[in-house]
Amino acid sequence: MIKVEEAIKIIEANSTKMPTKRLAVSKALNYVLAEKIVSPINMPPFRQSAMDGYAFKHTIRHQYDIVGVSQAGDHSNIKLEATEAIRIFTGAYVPDDADTVVMQEHVMANKDSILIATMPEKSSNVRPIGEQIAKDDIVFEANTLITPAAIGFLACLGITEVTVYKKPKAAILVTGNELVEPGQKLKKGKIFESNSIMLEAALQTIGIKKTKVFRVKDNLKATKKALKEILKKNDIVLISGGISVGDYDFVKEALLQNDVKELFYKINQRPGKPMFFGSKNETLVFALPGNPASSLTNFYIYVAPAVKNRMGFAAIHKPKLVRKLNSDIKNETGKTLFLKAKYDETNVTVLNGQSSAMLNTFAVANSLLIVPENVENYKEGQEVFLLPID
Amino acid sequence: MIKVEEAIKIIEANSTKMPTKRLAVSKALNYVLAEKIVSPINMPPFRQSAMDGYAFKHTIRHQYDIVGVSQAGDHSNIKLEATEAIRIFTGAYVPDDADTVVMQEHVMANKDSILIATMPEKSSNVRPIGEQIAKDDIVFEANTLITPAAIGFLACLGITEVTVYKKPKAAILVTGNELVEPGQKLKKGKIFESNSIMLEAALQTIGIKKTKVFRVKDNLKATKKALKEILKKNDIVLISGGISVGDYDFVKEALLQNDVKELFYKINQRPGKPMFFGSKNETLVFALPGNPASSLTNFYIYVAPAVKNRMGFAAIHKPKLVRKLNSDIKNETGKTLFLKAKYDETNVTVLNGQSSAMLNTFAVANSLLIVPENVENYKEGQEVFLLPID
């Protein structure tokens, strides 16, 4: 039995980064860059008007003849005398002879000429070439998470493909003779199998869209055979059930016989103690407890960070939360507790119904409140750490 | 020009809930329930052992003969005398004649009999029928967000379909003669079009997987014609650019000519002032500023909540954050500022580079810090509100 912090460290040390691939920027949301990106162009690529107004060469003059127009998208490099200006719009090319744009609200204009009422300073409202980024400057360092803003920025530089870390292929193996698929008739002694659909959904929340689900009866031969295939073709393997010490729990044996290296078994926590973590080559195996709430707790605490590590995420992308407790908490177990909780802008409430078999509470929680094993008491009003799960 | 709070209220008042549909639970992640769900079964449906151990009828006896075994999934309702016990495993059916399970660590056992070393209290380790939820009890109220835990809970009750609010169909219309698609050659005076791909990605983050993108040149006729079709077939319409006061901004006119009702135009904020919001029947139209950073700001502040309202989300699902400021902020504009910022567990830093044309900063921000229009100063250490965008 190991401590939670040790378990986290061992998983992190074994969560190697996935291989990389080229991907269209349009498909790259929530991937992590595996390369440094430099800008192929100056942005803006030409001197751009920042306003709707008039472009002219800044002198002491206030009156100018209008000799042309520059719309966004035009490239008519109109020649301007010192007494001349052009009508110009936001984003449009500023002629080489002009150095300043006056916003239209600051001039009195008729069809042929303007009188500048409020003279802007020289260079006003002209975005210089490369103001946003210069050619060959760094756009993003490697390991940057690709957000909507990052996609927009890459696209505005004309970049259409990037190198990213692949997403891991994931599989779920469900064990248990007592399980019946939802939609079937529930015979006596049986319960509906819900962990696979729950874990599939949990994987979706961290970007794994498709997960293969396999089901086996509680026996060594079937479990071993299923695992052999699954281990070959996947980067993350989740196993639901069959890992406690009961005589009918074959999973650990089937894993060891498939040359999965045991990295730890059992963690000093509640819920979620009976968990096996191992690896074969770079494939990670999490044999999760069969109780749904335990299984999902360990998904959030251990599996999700491992998947994100493999995808190249940095921890910084999602900070833990700190909130003030709405009630006292006692911890007489000597174990780390993960309590289903609900936080708001400032506080956190521990929810009723923390039993490991119960998902009701989990469904209305937005966080797991962490009570470390060496903490016997938290007092109302004290600040505590949460892992958000919303 | 209206205030930010007014804009938010008007949008909320017009964001009607989408029609409902039946959906497989396996597809229902991040949808919102449009019905109250009651449980079709008792859960657990039978008296379940909570431990690996031995089931017996609680008396003053400590010694029992082992007369059978109950694995998870079995339904052999073994008859037990007062002197008899059965081997039983977690999740297994507890025979009608037994009322207590002793965990295996608390007995001395040989092949045929056990001696209970630590006697549990009567009824220990037996989960009663309906402990988690009773038949016909409420599983979830309407308007519950379907999380992985909720999916697990529905599935464990055998529920395979639910009624949810549909996701809105979304379209993006891009205007601007200056725009060239990324991957094409960039001619003088042109820039790469990046808002559509950015807004598509932003919509993906709130569950809208596919968005149709349309492009028109800056002229009234083309814009009007494109809008006519788009308005018929979509629930949310985003328009990028063409909404400021320049002579070449046809969008507002094209909207009005398509019988889109103007609900507001221009908001007292920076960035993102020139925005039009309107509706036609229940379709919402957001004409966003052309500057990428302004466009994305208004997406997070206005569009995302509207989409979520239409999907039935309650505000409570994602609280605002409160953080301590790492520096002073001045606001001499009289406008509400939305500043790209980065928060950690306790503090928030305003990032350099807040220009409305620049996406660089946005790409490394994880939040928008809100400075209300009537606040002239925030001091270092003061607590401020953030909208998380990670």
PDB file of C-alpha atoms in Angstrom, chain B residues 1 4 267-270 273 331-337 371-375:
ATOM      1  CA  MET B   1     -24.368  52.161 -26.623  1.00  0.00           C
ATOM      2  CA  VAL B   4     -22.204  45.278 -20.347  1.00  0.00           C
ATOM      3  CA  ILE B 267     -21.483  48.004 -25.876  1.00  0.00           C
ATOM      4  CA  ASN B 268     -19.604  50.259 -23.462  1.00  0.00           C
ATOM      5  CA  GLN B 269     -16.559  48.023 -23.227  1.00  0.00           C
ATOM      6  CA  ARG B 270     -12.984  47.526 -24.438  1.00  0.00           C
ATOM      7  CA  LYS B 273     -17.439  47.647 -28.551  1.00  0.00           C
ATOM      8  CA  ASN B 331      -9.374  52.266 -15.881  1.00  0.00           C
ATOM      9  CA  GLU B 332      -9.698  55.810 -17.197  1.00  0.00           C
ATOM     10  CA  THR B 333     -11.951  54.803 -20.086  1.00  0.00           C
ATOM     11  CA  GLY B 334     -15.335  54.774 -18.336  1.00  0.00           C
ATOM     12  CA  LYS B 335     -15.812  51.431 -20.100  1.00  0.00           C
ATOM     13  CA  THR B 336     -15.870  47.890 -18.796  1.00  0.00           C
ATOM     14  CA  LEU B 337     -12.495  46.295 -19.530  1.00  0.00           C
ATOM     15  CA  VAL B 371     -12.935  45.701 -14.629  1.00  0.00           C
ATOM     16  CA  PRO B 372     -16.421  47.251 -14.405  1.00  0.00           C
ATOM     17  CA  GLU B 373     -16.971  50.619 -16.094  1.00  0.00           C
ATOM     18  CA  ASN B 374     -17.478  52.430 -12.777  1.00  0.00           C
ATOM     19  CA  VAL B 375     -14.181  51.167 -11.324  1.00  0.00           C
TER      20      VAL B 375
END
